[in-house]
Amino acid sequence: MTVNALNSGAKVWMADFEDATAPSWDNVIGGQLNLLDAIERRIDFTIPEGKEYRLGERLATIMVRPRGWHLDEEHLECAGRPVPAALVDFGLYFFHCAQRQLDAGHGPYFYLPKLENRYEARLWNDVFVLAQELLGIPRGTIRATVLIETITAAFEMEEILYELREHSAGLNAGRWDYLFSMIKTFGHRTDFLLPDRAKVTMTAPFLRAYTELLVRTCHRAERTPSAAWPRRCRARTGRERGRARQGPPRQGAGDGGRLRRVLGGPSRPRPRVPRGLRRRPGDGPHQLDRTRDDVDVTSADLLSVRRISGPPTADGVRTNISVSLRYYAAWLRGQARSRSTG
């Protein structure tokens, strides 16, 4: 629930209209209404069992993830054609909530998924400039973090930051969609065959190269690198079973980079961080002064899949099929998540 997420103790909560939302019309509009109600602090409620849900005094900052450019919203048309889902999610939130967020001392913050190149970043920047102009909001008010989760975007990180210019907040390393992009792009080539997904960790050479390059690119541009929430979730008991906890901050890029973790999804309880990870490394609030000039990532490094040993197994294929079926079943029920193993 939105109340739990905002009360979680995290600094930032991602309101996710992409992977964590099955895009039924009720979910799309209901999610926007929840955000508006939360910003106006009128979302408190009591369930039939008597438990009250109320917003606290200190809330997580809201960051909205719209759907990607590749998706359409079939419920809305312009000139007889479906409207891009990205514009629906962005437009509804920005029109109704941007000024309210500014009045409350916050701002319109976004988390942009599935970008494939600098041209899609340029398109987002054009949208931001036009939206701010139409609503009389100063240019540069919007801040956006871009997920680098396609192999083509990994080759254009600097260009993506440049295209967003004053609207850029940083880049995010999206592991699972990045792997999907590798499979989609190179799946016809045997030299890009990946082992079982459980064996493809962030220590894999091509993934380590990708995260090191992301940290270096962000630090040189004085932008923040970050990582997504963890794949594995701890279950609570009773009615709250299945809601995910925020994992500890992720150390990345050797000893010279830190990927801040984003708290995301529809509902997250208060995160429990191991004691040894409660302090940030170094003396300051960030490590942007460490430009990582020692990092030298080549195109070959980003594509070094063959350095992972082991072919896919029959058990791994069965796990993938099981996960796919569970996910599709949940999707058809209007839910965008499902508990699974593996």
Tab-separated table of C-alpha atoms in Angstrom, residues 10-327:
chain	number	residue	atom	x	y	z
A	10	ALA	CA	13.355	5.121	3.078
A	11	LYS	CA	14.431	8.460	1.651
A	12	VAL	CA	12.860	7.749	-1.743
A	13	TRP	CA	9.914	5.599	-2.816
A	14	MET	CA	9.370	4.710	-6.445
A	15	ALA	CA	5.712	4.686	-7.466
A	16	ASP	CA	5.948	2.139	-10.249
A	17	PHE	CA	3.577	2.220	-13.228
A	18	GLU	CA	5.867	-0.099	-15.169
A	19	ASP	CA	7.033	-3.512	-13.935
A	20	ALA	CA	5.062	-3.398	-10.672
A	21	THR	CA	1.741	-2.492	-12.303
A	22	ALA	CA	-0.433	-4.699	-14.489
A	23	PRO	CA	-1.789	-1.977	-16.812
A	24	SER	CA	-5.521	-2.448	-16.459
A	25	TRP	CA	-7.356	0.854	-16.667
A	26	ASP	CA	-8.379	0.560	-13.012
A	27	ASN	CA	-4.749	0.091	-11.974
A	28	VAL	CA	-3.488	2.963	-14.109
A	29	ILE	CA	-6.064	5.476	-12.883
A	30	GLY	CA	-6.176	4.071	-9.351
A	31	GLY	CA	-2.430	4.486	-9.029
A	32	GLN	CA	-2.626	8.126	-10.101
A	33	LEU	CA	-5.455	8.777	-7.634
A	34	ASN	CA	-3.425	7.176	-4.842
A	35	LEU	CA	-0.520	9.504	-5.552
A	36	LEU	CA	-2.749	12.572	-5.606
A	37	ASP	CA	-4.416	11.517	-2.350
A	38	ALA	CA	-1.046	10.830	-0.732
A	39	ILE	CA	0.377	14.207	-1.730
A	40	GLU	CA	-2.718	15.934	-0.329
A	41	ARG	CA	-2.519	13.703	2.789
A	42	ARG	CA	-6.046	12.362	2.459
A	43	ILE	CA	-5.170	8.699	2.027
A	44	ASP	CA	-5.560	7.547	5.660
A	45	PHE	CA	-8.015	4.692	6.160
A	46	THR	CA	-9.078	1.902	8.520
A	47	ILE	CA	-9.576	-1.713	7.408
A	48	PRO	CA	-12.612	-3.730	8.617
A	49	GLU	CA	-10.432	-5.517	11.191
A	50	GLY	CA	-9.831	-2.155	12.851
A	51	LYS	CA	-6.214	-1.480	11.871
A	52	GLU	CA	-5.538	2.133	10.937
A	53	TYR	CA	-3.222	3.260	8.169
A	54	ARG	CA	-2.055	6.867	8.508
A	55	LEU	CA	0.714	8.872	6.937
A	56	GLY	CA	3.505	9.807	9.314
A	57	GLU	CA	5.200	13.159	9.633
A	58	ARG	CA	8.328	12.189	7.693
A	59	LEU	CA	7.568	10.553	4.371
A	60	ALA	CA	9.696	9.123	1.601
A	61	THR	CA	10.147	11.365	-1.422
A	62	ILE	CA	8.035	10.162	-4.351
A	63	MET	CA	9.708	9.204	-7.620
A	64	VAL	CA	7.399	8.028	-10.418
A	65	ARG	CA	8.352	5.391	-12.975
A	66	PRO	CA	6.166	5.685	-16.100
A	67	ARG	CA	5.901	2.911	-18.636
A	68	GLY	CA	8.441	2.773	-21.456
A	69	TRP	CA	8.213	4.255	-24.935
A	70	HIS	CA	7.538	0.822	-26.442
A	71	LEU	CA	4.110	0.479	-24.776
A	72	ASP	CA	0.764	2.004	-25.790
A	73	GLU	CA	-2.225	2.894	-23.625
A	74	GLU	CA	-5.086	1.327	-25.546
A	75	HIS	CA	-7.742	3.136	-23.488
A	76	LEU	CA	-6.781	6.560	-24.860
A	77	GLU	CA	-6.463	7.576	-28.492
A	78	CYS	CA	-5.171	10.615	-30.339
A	79	ALA	CA	-6.018	10.987	-34.040
A	80	GLY	CA	-7.285	7.421	-34.019
A	81	ARG	CA	-4.079	5.933	-32.609
A	82	PRO	CA	-3.295	4.726	-29.064
A	83	VAL	CA	-1.420	7.234	-26.923
A	84	PRO	CA	2.083	6.202	-25.800
A	85	ALA	CA	1.750	4.813	-22.277
A	86	ALA	CA	4.796	6.794	-21.166
A	87	LEU	CA	2.998	10.061	-21.925
A	88	VAL	CA	-0.160	8.938	-20.113
A	89	ASP	CA	1.685	8.052	-16.913
A	90	PHE	CA	3.923	11.111	-17.007
A	91	GLY	CA	1.208	13.519	-18.125
A	92	LEU	CA	-1.401	12.561	-15.536
A	93	TYR	CA	1.066	12.773	-12.671
A	94	PHE	CA	2.759	15.960	-13.820
A	95	PHE	CA	-0.483	17.804	-14.574
A	96	HIS	CA	-2.156	16.938	-11.285
A	97	CYS	CA	0.769	16.698	-8.879
A	98	ALA	CA	3.811	18.698	-10.021
A	99	GLN	CA	2.754	22.042	-8.566
A	100	ARG	CA	1.373	20.373	-5.454
A	101	GLN	CA	4.743	18.702	-4.907
A	102	LEU	CA	6.548	22.008	-5.354
A	103	ASP	CA	4.208	23.730	-2.914
A	104	ALA	CA	5.007	20.987	-0.394
A	105	GLY	CA	8.741	21.553	-0.769
A	106	HIS	CA	9.400	18.579	-3.038
A	107	GLY	CA	9.351	18.264	-6.811
A	108	PRO	CA	8.357	16.171	-9.835
A	109	TYR	CA	10.875	13.330	-9.904
A	110	PHE	CA	10.885	10.511	-12.451
A	111	TYR	CA	12.565	7.182	-13.099
A	112	LEU	CA	12.749	6.438	-16.826
A	113	PRO	CA	12.825	2.782	-17.956
A	114	LYS	CA	13.729	0.890	-21.112
A	115	LEU	CA	15.610	3.656	-22.912
A	116	GLU	CA	17.592	2.191	-25.798
A	117	ASN	CA	19.579	5.210	-26.977
A	118	ARG	CA	20.227	8.933	-26.670
A	119	TYR	CA	17.369	9.786	-29.021
A	120	GLU	CA	14.808	8.442	-26.574
A	121	ALA	CA	16.468	10.528	-23.848
A	122	ARG	CA	16.209	13.563	-26.134
A	123	LEU	CA	12.508	12.846	-26.620
A	124	TRP	CA	11.986	12.739	-22.856
A	125	ASN	CA	13.834	16.035	-22.508
A	126	ASP	CA	11.577	17.621	-25.140
A	127	VAL	CA	8.537	16.347	-23.228
A	128	PHE	CA	9.879	17.794	-19.971
A	129	VAL	CA	10.599	21.193	-21.514
A	130	LEU	CA	7.150	21.426	-23.122
A	131	ALA	CA	5.288	20.244	-20.010
A	132	GLN	CA	7.048	22.755	-17.772
A	133	GLU	CA	6.388	25.552	-20.257
A	134	LEU	CA	2.679	24.727	-20.574
A	135	LEU	CA	2.148	24.656	-16.797
A	136	GLY	CA	4.327	27.667	-16.042
A	137	ILE	CA	6.859	25.639	-14.076
A	138	PRO	CA	10.504	26.734	-14.366
A	139	ARG	CA	12.604	24.763	-16.804
A	140	GLY	CA	14.879	22.312	-15.021
A	141	THR	CA	12.451	21.654	-12.175
A	142	ILE	CA	11.920	18.050	-13.288
A	143	ARG	CA	14.606	15.575	-12.265
A	144	ALA	CA	14.875	12.151	-13.874
A	145	THR	CA	17.001	9.072	-13.283
A	146	VAL	CA	17.450	6.833	-16.327
A	147	LEU	CA	17.586	3.074	-16.036
A	148	ILE	CA	20.400	1.640	-18.094
A	149	GLU	CA	18.777	-1.714	-18.742
A	150	THR	CA	19.405	-2.271	-22.441
A	151	ILE	CA	22.719	-3.189	-24.018
A	152	THR	CA	22.452	-0.363	-26.558
A	153	ALA	CA	21.937	2.236	-23.816
A	154	ALA	CA	25.059	0.939	-22.051
A	155	PHE	CA	27.067	2.210	-25.027
A	156	GLU	CA	25.509	5.702	-24.792
A	157	MET	CA	25.478	6.557	-21.086
A	158	GLU	CA	27.298	9.866	-21.501
A	159	GLU	CA	25.079	10.857	-24.409
A	160	ILE	CA	21.934	10.038	-22.411
A	161	LEU	CA	23.051	12.252	-19.531
A	162	TYR	CA	23.843	15.031	-21.990
A	163	GLU	CA	20.489	14.834	-23.766
A	164	LEU	CA	18.587	15.215	-20.486
A	165	ARG	CA	20.849	18.106	-19.474
A	166	GLU	CA	19.459	20.012	-16.481
A	167	HIS	CA	16.767	17.382	-15.926
A	168	SER	CA	19.236	14.556	-15.334
A	169	ALA	CA	19.569	13.157	-11.805
A	170	GLY	CA	21.662	10.093	-12.607
A	171	LEU	CA	21.676	6.560	-13.967
A	172	ASN	CA	20.468	3.253	-12.552
A	173	ALA	CA	21.783	-0.256	-13.150
A	174	GLY	CA	18.839	-2.509	-14.014
A	175	ARG	CA	20.225	-6.038	-13.937
A	176	TRP	CA	17.354	-8.268	-15.038
A	177	ASP	CA	16.095	-6.210	-17.949
A	178	TYR	CA	19.703	-5.718	-18.993
A	179	LEU	CA	20.091	-9.494	-19.216
A	180	PHE	CA	16.833	-9.693	-21.173
A	181	SER	CA	18.183	-7.090	-23.571
A	182	MET	CA	21.319	-9.175	-24.091
A	183	ILE	CA	19.189	-12.233	-24.854
A	184	LYS	CA	16.858	-10.300	-27.153
A	185	THR	CA	19.717	-8.689	-29.045
A	186	PHE	CA	22.135	-11.615	-29.294
A	187	GLY	CA	19.942	-14.658	-28.660
A	188	HIS	CA	20.582	-15.986	-32.155
A	189	ARG	CA	24.320	-16.256	-31.471
A	190	THR	CA	25.730	-19.269	-29.650
A	191	ASP	CA	28.673	-17.250	-28.313
A	192	PHE	CA	26.191	-15.180	-26.259
A	193	LEU	CA	24.477	-18.158	-24.650
A	194	LEU	CA	23.974	-17.522	-20.923
A	195	PRO	CA	23.980	-20.149	-18.151
A	196	ASP	CA	21.121	-20.543	-15.659
A	197	ARG	CA	20.018	-17.151	-14.391
A	198	ALA	CA	20.982	-17.998	-10.796
A	199	LYS	CA	24.602	-18.192	-11.962
A	200	VAL	CA	24.581	-14.806	-13.672
A	201	THR	CA	25.470	-12.556	-10.742
A	202	MET	CA	26.749	-8.996	-10.705
A	203	THR	CA	30.277	-10.371	-10.403
A	204	ALA	CA	30.053	-11.694	-13.971
A	205	PRO	CA	32.715	-9.846	-16.004
A	206	PHE	CA	30.314	-8.210	-18.472
A	207	LEU	CA	27.964	-7.070	-15.683
A	208	ARG	CA	30.824	-5.771	-13.567
A	209	ALA	CA	32.107	-3.817	-16.558
A	210	TYR	CA	28.634	-2.359	-17.078
A	211	THR	CA	28.261	-1.208	-13.454
A	212	GLU	CA	31.805	0.168	-13.276
A	213	LEU	CA	31.211	2.172	-16.444
A	214	LEU	CA	27.893	3.434	-15.072
A	215	VAL	CA	29.494	4.619	-11.816
A	216	ARG	CA	32.382	6.262	-13.668
A	217	THR	CA	30.042	8.008	-16.112
A	218	CYS	CA	27.828	9.355	-13.331
A	219	HIS	CA	30.677	10.512	-11.096
A	220	ARG	CA	32.399	12.352	-13.928
A	221	ALA	CA	29.125	14.148	-14.685
A	222	GLU	CA	28.420	14.733	-10.954
A	223	ARG	CA	25.286	12.620	-11.117
A	224	THR	CA	24.192	9.811	-8.800
A	225	PRO	CA	24.549	6.129	-9.769
A	226	SER	CA	22.048	3.733	-8.218
A	227	ALA	CA	20.830	0.138	-8.270
A	228	ALA	CA	17.383	-1.427	-8.213
A	229	TRP	CA	15.771	-3.201	-5.271
A	230	PRO	CA	16.783	-6.793	-4.517
A	231	ARG	CA	15.292	-9.757	-6.338
A	232	ARG	CA	14.772	-11.869	-3.232
A	233	CYS	CA	12.093	-10.834	-0.742
A	234	ARG	CA	11.579	-11.795	2.878
A	235	ALA	CA	8.021	-12.736	3.663
A	236	ARG	CA	6.180	-11.400	6.659
A	237	THR	CA	3.540	-13.359	8.485
A	238	GLY	CA	-0.224	-13.001	8.222
A	239	ARG	CA	-1.825	-10.509	5.877
A	240	GLU	CA	1.447	-8.772	5.085
A	241	ARG	CA	3.109	-11.916	3.672
A	242	GLY	CA	4.733	-11.374	0.330
A	243	ARG	CA	5.573	-7.709	0.753
A	244	ALA	CA	9.211	-7.092	0.060
A	245	ARG	CA	11.843	-5.549	2.284
A	246	GLN	CA	14.443	-3.165	1.068
A	247	GLY	CA	17.848	-4.769	0.849
A	248	PRO	CA	21.089	-3.234	2.101
A	249	PRO	CA	22.912	-0.673	-0.026
A	250	ARG	CA	24.869	-2.345	-2.780
A	251	GLN	CA	28.611	-1.905	-2.926
A	252	GLY	CA	29.726	-1.653	-6.512
A	253	ALA	CA	32.551	-0.849	-8.864
A	254	GLY	CA	35.370	-2.135	-6.705
A	255	ASP	CA	36.297	0.171	-3.851
A	256	GLY	CA	35.469	3.403	-5.615
A	257	GLY	CA	31.770	3.446	-6.272
A	258	ARG	CA	28.503	3.070	-4.494
A	259	LEU	CA	25.218	2.229	-6.141
A	260	ARG	CA	22.442	3.727	-4.061
A	261	ARG	CA	19.481	1.388	-3.817
A	262	VAL	CA	16.004	2.500	-4.784
A	263	LEU	CA	13.023	1.397	-2.709
A	264	GLY	CA	10.327	0.485	-5.167
A	265	GLY	CA	7.111	-1.325	-5.880
A	266	PRO	CA	3.611	-0.921	-4.576
A	267	SER	CA	4.364	-1.599	-0.917
A	268	ARG	CA	7.496	-1.961	1.150
A	269	PRO	CA	7.723	-2.238	4.961
A	270	ARG	CA	10.463	-0.467	6.916
A	271	PRO	CA	13.849	-1.650	5.681
A	272	ARG	CA	16.226	-3.477	8.000
A	273	VAL	CA	19.835	-2.690	7.128
A	274	PRO	CA	22.686	-4.716	8.634
A	275	ARG	CA	24.558	-2.724	11.255
A	276	GLY	CA	27.806	-2.805	9.350
A	277	LEU	CA	26.211	-1.109	6.344
A	278	ARG	CA	24.393	1.710	8.118
A	279	ARG	CA	27.161	4.219	7.530
A	280	ARG	CA	28.108	5.534	4.146
A	281	PRO	CA	31.682	4.878	3.061
A	282	GLY	CA	33.941	7.876	3.320
A	283	ASP	CA	33.420	11.081	5.220
A	284	GLY	CA	30.814	12.762	3.010
A	285	PRO	CA	27.279	12.094	1.801
A	286	HIS	CA	28.528	10.808	-1.556
A	287	GLN	CA	31.636	9.816	-3.503
A	288	LEU	CA	31.144	11.954	-6.588
A	289	ASP	CA	34.655	13.346	-6.178
A	290	ARG	CA	36.011	9.887	-7.035
A	291	THR	CA	35.821	10.097	-10.801
A	292	ARG	CA	37.146	6.539	-11.258
A	293	ASP	CA	39.720	7.454	-13.865
A	294	ASP	CA	41.201	4.018	-13.217
A	295	VAL	CA	38.197	2.388	-14.908
A	296	ASP	CA	38.795	1.568	-18.565
A	297	VAL	CA	35.812	-0.352	-19.928
A	298	THR	CA	35.838	-1.284	-23.603
A	299	SER	CA	33.044	-2.445	-25.869
A	300	ALA	CA	34.545	-5.927	-25.685
A	301	ASP	CA	34.248	-5.841	-21.889
A	302	LEU	CA	30.534	-5.026	-22.115
A	303	LEU	CA	30.051	-8.007	-24.415
A	304	SER	CA	32.289	-10.546	-22.657
A	305	VAL	CA	29.537	-13.096	-22.052
A	306	ARG	CA	31.743	-16.043	-22.992
A	307	ARG	CA	33.775	-15.529	-19.821
A	308	ILE	CA	30.877	-17.018	-17.824
A	309	SER	CA	31.268	-20.781	-17.632
A	310	GLY	CA	28.521	-23.344	-17.914
A	311	PRO	CA	25.644	-23.917	-20.347
A	312	PRO	CA	21.970	-23.646	-19.350
A	313	THR	CA	20.568	-26.760	-17.689
A	314	ALA	CA	17.224	-28.528	-17.963
A	315	ASP	CA	16.411	-27.500	-14.379
A	316	GLY	CA	17.190	-23.905	-15.250
A	317	VAL	CA	14.837	-24.019	-18.220
A	318	ARG	CA	12.080	-25.505	-16.038
A	319	THR	CA	12.591	-22.729	-13.497
A	320	ASN	CA	12.305	-20.076	-16.199
A	321	ILE	CA	9.103	-21.614	-17.544
A	322	SER	CA	7.641	-21.822	-14.035
A	323	VAL	CA	8.482	-18.189	-13.305
A	324	SER	CA	6.960	-17.104	-16.622
A	325	LEU	CA	3.707	-18.965	-15.996
A	326	ARG	CA	3.409	-17.620	-12.438
A	327	TYR	CA	4.018	-14.110	-13.652
